XYZ file of C-alpha atoms in Angstrom:
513
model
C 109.975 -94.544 57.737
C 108.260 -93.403 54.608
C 104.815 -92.855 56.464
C 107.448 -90.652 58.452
C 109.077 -88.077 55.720
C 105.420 -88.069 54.216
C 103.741 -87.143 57.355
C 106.475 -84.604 57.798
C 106.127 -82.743 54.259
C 102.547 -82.264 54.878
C 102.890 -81.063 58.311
C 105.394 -77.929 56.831
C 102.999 -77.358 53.925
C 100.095 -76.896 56.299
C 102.190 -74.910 58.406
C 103.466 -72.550 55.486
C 100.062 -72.330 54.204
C 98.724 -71.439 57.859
C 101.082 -68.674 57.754
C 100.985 -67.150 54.409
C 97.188 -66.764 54.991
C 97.726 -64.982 58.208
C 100.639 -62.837 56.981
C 99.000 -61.752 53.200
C 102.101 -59.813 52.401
C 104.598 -62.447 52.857
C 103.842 -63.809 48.977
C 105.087 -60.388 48.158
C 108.311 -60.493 50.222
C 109.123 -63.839 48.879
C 108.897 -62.796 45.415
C 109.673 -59.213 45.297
C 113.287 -59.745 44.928
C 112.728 -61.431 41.327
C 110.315 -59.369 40.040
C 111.153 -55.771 41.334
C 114.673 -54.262 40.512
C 115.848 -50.392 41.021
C 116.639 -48.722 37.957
C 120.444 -47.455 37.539
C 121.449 -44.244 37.892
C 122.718 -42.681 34.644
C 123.346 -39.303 33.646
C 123.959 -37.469 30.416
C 126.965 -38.065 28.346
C 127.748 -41.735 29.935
C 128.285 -44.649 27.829
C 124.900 -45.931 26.520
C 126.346 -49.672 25.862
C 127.580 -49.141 29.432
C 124.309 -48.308 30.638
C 122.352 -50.804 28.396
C 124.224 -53.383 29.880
C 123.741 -52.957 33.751
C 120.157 -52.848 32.781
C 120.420 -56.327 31.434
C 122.275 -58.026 34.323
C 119.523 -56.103 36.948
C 117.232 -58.970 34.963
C 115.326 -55.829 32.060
C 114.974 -55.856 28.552
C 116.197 -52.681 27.135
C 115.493 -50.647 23.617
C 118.010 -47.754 22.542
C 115.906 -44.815 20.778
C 117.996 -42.037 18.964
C 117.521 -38.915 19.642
C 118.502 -35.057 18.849
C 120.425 -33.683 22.093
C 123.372 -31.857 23.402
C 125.318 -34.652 23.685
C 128.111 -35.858 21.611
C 126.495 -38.328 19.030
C 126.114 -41.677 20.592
C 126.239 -40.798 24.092
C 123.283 -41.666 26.618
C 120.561 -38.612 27.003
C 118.174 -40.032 29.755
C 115.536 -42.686 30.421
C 112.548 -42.417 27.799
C 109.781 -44.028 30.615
C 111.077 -44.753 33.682
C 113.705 -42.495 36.322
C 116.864 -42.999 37.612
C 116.414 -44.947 41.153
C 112.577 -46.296 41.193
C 111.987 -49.681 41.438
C 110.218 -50.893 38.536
C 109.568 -54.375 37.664
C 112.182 -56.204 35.537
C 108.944 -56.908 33.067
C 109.443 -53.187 31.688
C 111.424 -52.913 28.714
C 113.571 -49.585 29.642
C 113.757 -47.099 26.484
C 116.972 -45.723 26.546
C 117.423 -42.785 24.679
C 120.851 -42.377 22.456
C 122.012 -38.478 21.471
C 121.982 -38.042 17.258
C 123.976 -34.573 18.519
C 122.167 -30.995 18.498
C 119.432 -31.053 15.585
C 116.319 -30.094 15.017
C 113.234 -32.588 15.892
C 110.869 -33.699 13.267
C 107.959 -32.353 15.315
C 107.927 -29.633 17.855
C 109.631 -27.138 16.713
C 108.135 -25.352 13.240
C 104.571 -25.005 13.291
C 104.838 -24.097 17.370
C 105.094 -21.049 19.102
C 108.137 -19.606 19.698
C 107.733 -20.226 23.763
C 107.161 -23.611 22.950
C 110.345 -23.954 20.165
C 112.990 -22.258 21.925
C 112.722 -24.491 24.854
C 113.339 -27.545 22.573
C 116.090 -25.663 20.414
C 117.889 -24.596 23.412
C 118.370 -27.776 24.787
C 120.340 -28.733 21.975
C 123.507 -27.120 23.679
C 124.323 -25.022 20.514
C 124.304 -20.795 19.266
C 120.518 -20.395 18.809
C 119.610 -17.293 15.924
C 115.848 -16.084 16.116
C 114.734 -14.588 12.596
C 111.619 -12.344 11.727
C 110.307 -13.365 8.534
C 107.121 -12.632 6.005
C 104.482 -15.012 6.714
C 100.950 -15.435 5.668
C 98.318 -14.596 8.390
C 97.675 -18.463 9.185
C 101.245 -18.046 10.948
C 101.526 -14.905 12.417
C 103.905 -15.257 15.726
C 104.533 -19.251 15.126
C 107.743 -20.396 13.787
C 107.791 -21.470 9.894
C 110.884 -22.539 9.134
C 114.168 -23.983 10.780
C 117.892 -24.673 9.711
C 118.525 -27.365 9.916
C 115.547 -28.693 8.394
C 113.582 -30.415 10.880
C 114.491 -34.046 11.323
C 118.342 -32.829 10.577
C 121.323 -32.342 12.337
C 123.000 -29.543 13.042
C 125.089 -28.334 10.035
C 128.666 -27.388 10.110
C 128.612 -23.709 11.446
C 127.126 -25.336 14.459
C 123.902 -23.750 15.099
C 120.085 -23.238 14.959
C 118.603 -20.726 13.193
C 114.482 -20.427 13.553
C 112.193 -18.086 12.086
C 108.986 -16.721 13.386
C 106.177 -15.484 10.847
C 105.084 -11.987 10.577
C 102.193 -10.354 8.503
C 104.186 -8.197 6.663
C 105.193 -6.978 3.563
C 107.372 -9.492 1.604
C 107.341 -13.158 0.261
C 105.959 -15.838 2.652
C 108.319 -17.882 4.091
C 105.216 -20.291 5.295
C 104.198 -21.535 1.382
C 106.972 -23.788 1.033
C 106.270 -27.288 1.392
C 102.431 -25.901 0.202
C 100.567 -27.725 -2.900
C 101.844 -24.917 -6.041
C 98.256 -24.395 -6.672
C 97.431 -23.778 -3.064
C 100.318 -22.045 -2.756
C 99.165 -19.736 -5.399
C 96.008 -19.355 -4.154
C 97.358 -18.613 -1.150
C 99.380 -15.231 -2.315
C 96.130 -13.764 -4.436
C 96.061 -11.243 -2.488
C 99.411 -10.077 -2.174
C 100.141 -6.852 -3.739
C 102.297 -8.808 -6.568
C 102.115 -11.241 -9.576
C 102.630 -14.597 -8.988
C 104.427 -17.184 -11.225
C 104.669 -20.680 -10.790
C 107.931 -22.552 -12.149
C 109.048 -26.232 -12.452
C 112.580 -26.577 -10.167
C 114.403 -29.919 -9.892
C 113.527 -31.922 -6.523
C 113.257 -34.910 -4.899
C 110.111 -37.428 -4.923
C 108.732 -36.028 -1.714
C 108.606 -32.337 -2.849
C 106.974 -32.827 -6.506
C 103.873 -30.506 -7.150
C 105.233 -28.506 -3.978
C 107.041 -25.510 -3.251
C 110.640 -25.520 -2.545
C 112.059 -22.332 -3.507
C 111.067 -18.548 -4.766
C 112.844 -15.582 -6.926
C 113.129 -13.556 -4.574
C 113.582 -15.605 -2.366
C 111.717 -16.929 0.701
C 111.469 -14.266 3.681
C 112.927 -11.783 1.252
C 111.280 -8.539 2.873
C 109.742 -5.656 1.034
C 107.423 -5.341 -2.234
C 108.919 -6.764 -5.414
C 106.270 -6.448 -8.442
C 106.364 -10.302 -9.465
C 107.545 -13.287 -7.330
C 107.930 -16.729 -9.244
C 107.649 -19.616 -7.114
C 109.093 -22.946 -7.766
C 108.011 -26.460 -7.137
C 109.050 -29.851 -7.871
C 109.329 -31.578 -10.862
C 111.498 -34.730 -12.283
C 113.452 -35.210 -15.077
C 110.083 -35.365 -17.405
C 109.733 -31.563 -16.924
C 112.839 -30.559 -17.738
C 112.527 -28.912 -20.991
C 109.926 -26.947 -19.617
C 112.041 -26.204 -16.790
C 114.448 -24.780 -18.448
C 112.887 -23.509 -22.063
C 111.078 -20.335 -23.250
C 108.591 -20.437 -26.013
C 109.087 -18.164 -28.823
C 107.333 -17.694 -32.077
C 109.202 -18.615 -35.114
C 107.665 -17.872 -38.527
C 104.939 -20.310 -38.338
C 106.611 -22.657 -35.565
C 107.078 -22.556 -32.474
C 111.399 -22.415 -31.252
C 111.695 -23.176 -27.336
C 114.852 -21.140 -26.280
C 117.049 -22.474 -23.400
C 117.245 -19.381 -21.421
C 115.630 -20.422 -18.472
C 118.214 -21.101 -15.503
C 116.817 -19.774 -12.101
C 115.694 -23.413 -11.300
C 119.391 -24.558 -10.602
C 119.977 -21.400 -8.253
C 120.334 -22.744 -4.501
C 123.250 -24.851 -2.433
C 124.809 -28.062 -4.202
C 126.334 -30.269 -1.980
C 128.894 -33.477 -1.867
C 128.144 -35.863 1.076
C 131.965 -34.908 2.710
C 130.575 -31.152 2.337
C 132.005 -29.959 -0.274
C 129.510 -27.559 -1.556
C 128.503 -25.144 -5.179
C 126.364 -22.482 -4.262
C 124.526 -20.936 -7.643
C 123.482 -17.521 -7.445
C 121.330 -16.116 -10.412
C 123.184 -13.721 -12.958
C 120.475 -11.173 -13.717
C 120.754 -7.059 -13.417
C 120.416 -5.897 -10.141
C 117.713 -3.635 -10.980
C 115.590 -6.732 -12.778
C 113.183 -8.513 -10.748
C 112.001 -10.799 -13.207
C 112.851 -15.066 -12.887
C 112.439 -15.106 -16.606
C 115.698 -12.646 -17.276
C 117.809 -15.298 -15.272
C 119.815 -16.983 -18.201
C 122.593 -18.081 -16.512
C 123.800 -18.582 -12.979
C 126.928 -18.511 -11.433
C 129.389 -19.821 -8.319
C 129.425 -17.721 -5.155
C 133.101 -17.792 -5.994
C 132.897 -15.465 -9.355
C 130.245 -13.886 -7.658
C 132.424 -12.436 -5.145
C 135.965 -12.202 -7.478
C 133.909 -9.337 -9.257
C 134.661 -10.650 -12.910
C 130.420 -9.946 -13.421
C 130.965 -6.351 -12.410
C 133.562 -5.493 -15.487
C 133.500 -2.900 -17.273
C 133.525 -4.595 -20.540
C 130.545 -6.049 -21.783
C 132.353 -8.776 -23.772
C 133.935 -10.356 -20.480
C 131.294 -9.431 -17.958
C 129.869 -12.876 -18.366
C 132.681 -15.056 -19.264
C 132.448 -16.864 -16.026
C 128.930 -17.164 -16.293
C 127.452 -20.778 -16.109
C 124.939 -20.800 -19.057
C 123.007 -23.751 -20.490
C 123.875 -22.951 -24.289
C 126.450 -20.918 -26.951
C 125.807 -17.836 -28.508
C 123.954 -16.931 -31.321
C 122.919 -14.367 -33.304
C 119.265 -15.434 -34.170
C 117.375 -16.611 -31.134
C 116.926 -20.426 -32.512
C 120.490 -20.608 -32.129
C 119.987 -21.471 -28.863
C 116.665 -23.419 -28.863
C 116.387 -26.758 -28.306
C 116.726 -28.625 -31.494
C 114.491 -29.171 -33.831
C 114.667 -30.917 -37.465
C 112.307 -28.683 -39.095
C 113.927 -24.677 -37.318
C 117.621 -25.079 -39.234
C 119.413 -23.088 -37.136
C 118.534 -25.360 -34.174
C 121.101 -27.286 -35.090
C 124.088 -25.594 -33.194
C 121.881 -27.368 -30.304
C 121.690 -30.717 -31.250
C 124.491 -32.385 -29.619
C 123.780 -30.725 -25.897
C 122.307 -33.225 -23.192
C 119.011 -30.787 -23.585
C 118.039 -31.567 -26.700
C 117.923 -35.676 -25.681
C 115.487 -37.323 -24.189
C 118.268 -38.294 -20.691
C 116.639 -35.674 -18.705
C 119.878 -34.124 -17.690
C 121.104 -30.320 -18.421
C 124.592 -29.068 -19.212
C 126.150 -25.735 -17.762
C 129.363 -24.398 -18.567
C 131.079 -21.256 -18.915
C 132.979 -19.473 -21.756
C 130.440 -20.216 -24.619
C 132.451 -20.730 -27.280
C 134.655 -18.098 -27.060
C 137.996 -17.980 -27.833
C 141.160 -16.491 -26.816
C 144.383 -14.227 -27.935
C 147.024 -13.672 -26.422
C 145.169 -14.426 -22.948
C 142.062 -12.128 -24.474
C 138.760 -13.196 -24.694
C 137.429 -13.009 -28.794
C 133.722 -14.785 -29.195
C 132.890 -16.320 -32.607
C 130.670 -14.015 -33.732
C 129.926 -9.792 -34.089
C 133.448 -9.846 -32.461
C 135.856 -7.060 -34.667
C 138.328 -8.378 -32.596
C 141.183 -9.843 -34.430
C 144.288 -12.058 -33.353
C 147.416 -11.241 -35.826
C 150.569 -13.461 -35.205
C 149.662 -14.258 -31.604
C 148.704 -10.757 -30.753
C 145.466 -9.319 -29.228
C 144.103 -6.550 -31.679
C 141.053 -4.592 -29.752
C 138.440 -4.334 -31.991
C 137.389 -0.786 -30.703
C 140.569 0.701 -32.276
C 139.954 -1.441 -35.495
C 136.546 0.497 -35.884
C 137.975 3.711 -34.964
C 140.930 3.745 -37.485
C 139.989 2.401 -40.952
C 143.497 2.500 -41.960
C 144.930 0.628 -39.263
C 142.026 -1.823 -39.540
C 142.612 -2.559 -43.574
C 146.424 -3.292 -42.613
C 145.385 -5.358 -40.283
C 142.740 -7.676 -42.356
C 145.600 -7.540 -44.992
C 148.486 -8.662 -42.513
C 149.774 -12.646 -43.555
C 149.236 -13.157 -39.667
C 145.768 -12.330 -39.390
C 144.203 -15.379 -37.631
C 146.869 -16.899 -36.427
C 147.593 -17.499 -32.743
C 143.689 -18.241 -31.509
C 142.972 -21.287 -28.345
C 140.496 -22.509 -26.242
C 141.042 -22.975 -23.173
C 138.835 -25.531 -20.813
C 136.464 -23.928 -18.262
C 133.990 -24.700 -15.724
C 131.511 -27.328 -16.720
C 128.622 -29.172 -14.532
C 125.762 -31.809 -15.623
C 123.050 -31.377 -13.565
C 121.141 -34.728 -13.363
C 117.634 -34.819 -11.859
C 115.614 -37.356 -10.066
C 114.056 -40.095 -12.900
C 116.871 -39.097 -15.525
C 117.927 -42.021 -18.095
C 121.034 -41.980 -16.231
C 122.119 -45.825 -17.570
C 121.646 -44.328 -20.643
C 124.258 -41.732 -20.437
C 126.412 -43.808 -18.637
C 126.562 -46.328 -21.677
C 126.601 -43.559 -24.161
C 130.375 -42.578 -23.381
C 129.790 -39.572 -22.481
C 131.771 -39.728 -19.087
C 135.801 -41.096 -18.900
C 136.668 -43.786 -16.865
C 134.779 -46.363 -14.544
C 131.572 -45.987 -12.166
C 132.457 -47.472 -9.390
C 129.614 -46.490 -7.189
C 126.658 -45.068 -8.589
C 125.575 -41.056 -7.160
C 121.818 -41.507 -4.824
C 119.231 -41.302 -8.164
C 116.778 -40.318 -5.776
C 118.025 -36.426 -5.047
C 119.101 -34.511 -8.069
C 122.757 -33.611 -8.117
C 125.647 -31.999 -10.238
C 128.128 -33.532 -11.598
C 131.567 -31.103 -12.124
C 134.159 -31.644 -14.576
C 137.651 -31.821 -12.870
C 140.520 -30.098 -15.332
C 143.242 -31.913 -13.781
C 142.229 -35.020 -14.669
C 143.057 -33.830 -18.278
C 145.915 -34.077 -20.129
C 145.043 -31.288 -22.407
C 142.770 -27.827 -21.023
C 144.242 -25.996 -24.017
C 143.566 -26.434 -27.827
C 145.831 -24.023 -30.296
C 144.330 -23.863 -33.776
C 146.233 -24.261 -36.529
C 147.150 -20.963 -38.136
C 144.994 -18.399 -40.356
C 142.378 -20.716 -38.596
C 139.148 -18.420 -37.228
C 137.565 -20.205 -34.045
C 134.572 -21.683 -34.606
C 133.969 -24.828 -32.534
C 135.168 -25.231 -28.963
C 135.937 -28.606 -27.875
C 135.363 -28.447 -24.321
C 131.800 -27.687 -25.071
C 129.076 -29.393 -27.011
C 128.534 -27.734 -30.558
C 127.560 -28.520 -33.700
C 130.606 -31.074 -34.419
C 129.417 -33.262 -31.894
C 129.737 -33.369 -28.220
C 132.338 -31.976 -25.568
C 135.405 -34.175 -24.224
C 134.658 -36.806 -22.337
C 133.699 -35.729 -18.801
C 135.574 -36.320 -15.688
C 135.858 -37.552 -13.119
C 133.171 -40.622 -14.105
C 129.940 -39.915 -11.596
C 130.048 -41.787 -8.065
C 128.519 -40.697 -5.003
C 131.364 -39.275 -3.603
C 131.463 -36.493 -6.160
C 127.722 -36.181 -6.753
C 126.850 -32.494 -5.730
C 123.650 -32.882 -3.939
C 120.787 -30.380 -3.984
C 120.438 -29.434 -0.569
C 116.641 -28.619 -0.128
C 116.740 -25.443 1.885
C 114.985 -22.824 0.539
C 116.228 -20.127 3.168
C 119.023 -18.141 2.783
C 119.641 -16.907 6.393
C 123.019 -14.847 6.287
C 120.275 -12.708 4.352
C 117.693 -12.376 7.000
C 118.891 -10.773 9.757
C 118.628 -12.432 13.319
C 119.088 -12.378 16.832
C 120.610 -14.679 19.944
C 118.713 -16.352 21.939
């Protein structure tokens, strides 16, 4: 019986053998079933998990790859390396690719022509704006700069703008990103100066060019154009400082603020666009001494008529002062630098103060600054110092009137830290300078602003006692010591974010694609 079934095995093994080697493609029937599968069909806007998943049970390995597409964020775009229907063998690890939502793609896009980019931009299912802008000759007719910035998704207002360079009159939109020095070199022989300034950044930007006064793709022929690069929080005093000879010293005068201009933003969006407060008719970065919100900009409060409240909403980095030193960084051996000591500048933290009002005062819902100000306040009433100067009479019975100085306040106004990239920011935080607890600590790897919140004060107005002349505001840093605590305490919910965008596009005009 044995002799039997063995007999019998060999006789079907010869027999399968005989026919395999007569009929070559049998091996590949038998087995094509386990190694051959047809790929799924899938289209755009289906359920990637859905799709990952009948994969799997058709016997493939799978790997999800996000991408920038029209899709809602998450939703399946298309097969990376194989098609919808073939028959591939279950071996292949399908590459799935997962929408990030419309964007702009790392490569592809700036640095190609504009045949080339719009086919990728368009795809993204979102308004597309076209935008001619100066360029160097090295790209003439290929696209030098995008919004979002590529690798980014598409911002709030929900579309792509691109620019394609032009040789033309203006400032290159092209240099940013560039080396400063080649950047530099790179203008020599543009019909205008060219300055190069230290401007707050992030690591990847340092020694390169991330802004310009005027700005990027501004069109025409300004006489100077400073560009900026980036720096940490080592370079900020010469960032934001002017040297000036004093006797036989040297005072550096905070008066340099056109390095904060540019679009602040919290990661839920909240956002602080500074604009640079500077005469329309002055071209020059180093007359920027203060900047201000693209709300006061637009509320027309710079445009008064008065000269004393023109710039009361104007963010600046110091008070005022009648000799220039009064608002220089301080310095033991330069006396008058003293009004400066207690200001963030003047440490060693790295971080910058800006805040409105100065030290002025107020009467009677007036504004009176401490100084050159004939101005008086009498029993709670506003007295305009024009009329004091024009009637001597009037002006003795005033200065003689047991009111005079009585009825003076300050009154709390906007006030930001800006903290760069490698600030001692432990420091401050165990210095007291900010109220309450950090809770979670702002990114310390992007410079951001920090803005003081008045309703989480109990007190945003100060009365002085009477016959009392204002000096000292106590919202501010001055010479009695520092301002009120800050809040809210820094976290990265509030942290104003520099958004690093050089290009201002609702100034360039553009076109639809």
């Amino acid at each position: 019986m044995i002799t039997s079934i063995i007999l019998a095995i060999a006789l079907v093994i010869t027999g399968t053998v005989l026919y395999c080697v007569k009929n070559p493609t049998s091996i590949a029937n038998l087995t094509s079933t386990k190694a051959y599968a047809k790929i799924p069909k899938a289209k755009a806007g289906d359920n990637v998990d859905n799709v990952a998943k009948t994969l799997e049970n058709n016997g493939f390995r799978t790997k999800v790859i996000d991408e920038f597409g029209a899709e809602k964020q998450g939703q399946f775009l298309r097969y990376a390396n194989v098609k919808s229907g073939s028959k591939v063998s279950t071996k292949t690890v399908v590459k799935i690719l997962r929408s990030k939502g419309p964007g702009v793609p790392a490569k592809g896009v700036v640095g190609a022509s504009l045949d080339e980019a719009k086919k990728i931009v368009k795809s993204m299912g979102v308004p597309v704006k076209l935008h001619h802008v100066p360029s160097t000759d090295a790209a003439d007719g290929k696209i030098v700069a995008s919004s979002p910035m590529p690798g980014n998704a598409v911002d709030k207002d929900g579309a792509i703008h691109i620019a394609v360079g032009k040789n033309t009159d203006g400032v290159p939109v092209d240099v940013f990103g560039l080396d400063k020095d080649k950047a530099k070199d790179m203008l020599s022989s543009k019909p205008f100066s060219v300055d190069l300034r230290p401007k707050f950044s992030s690591a990847k930007y340092f020694g390169k060019i991330v802004g310009a006064y005027p700005a990027l793709g501004t069109k025409g022929s300004p006489k100077a154009v400073t560009l900026y690069y980036g720096v940490d929080a080592s370079k900020t005093k010469d960032m934001v400082t002017k040297p000036m000879d004093y006797g036989d010293q040297t005072a550096y005068l905070v008066q340099r603020a056109g390095s904060f201009v540019g679009k602040w933003c919290t990661k839920s969006g909240n956002c602080i666009n500074l604009l640079p407060y500077i005469d329309e008719n002055d071209y020059e970065e180093e007359n920027i001494h203060g900047v201000m919100t693209e709300e006061v900009a637009k509320s027309g409060s710079v445009n008064s008529s008065s000269i004393v409240n023109r710039d009361i909403d104007v963010l600046y980095m110091s008070t005022w002062g009648q000799d220039p030193s009064d608002y220089a960084i301080y310095d033991k051996n330069i006396e008058n630098t003293k009004y400066m000591k207690n200001n963030l500048v003047s440490g060693d933290t790295g971080a910058v103060e800006l805040y409105a009002g100065r030290d002025s005062a107020r009467c009677d819902g007036h504004i009176i600054h401490n100084f050159d100000d004939p101005s008086l306040c009498v029993d709670g009433k506003y007295i305009d110092g024009e009329r004091l100067l024009d009637d001597s009479d009037y002006r003795d019975e005033m200065r003689q009137s047991p009111g005079i100085h009585t009825g003076y306040y300050y009154v709390m106004q906007d006030f930001m830290v800006v903290v760069p990239v490698g600030a001692k920011f432990d420091e401050l935080l165990n210095s007291g300078y900010f109220a309450g607890k950090v809770e979670n600590k702002p990114d310390l790897t992007r410079p951001f602003i920090l803005r003081r919140d008045p309703k989480l004060y109990k007190q945003t107005r100060v009365d002085l006692p009477k016959h009392t002349y204002p000096e000292w505001s106590p919202f501010i840093p001055s010479i009695k010591g520092r301002a009120v605590p800050f809040a809210p305490a820094p976290d990265d919910s509030n942290a104003y974010y520099l958004v690093e965008e050089p290009f201002d596009w609702s100034s360039i005009p553009g076109e639809s694609l």
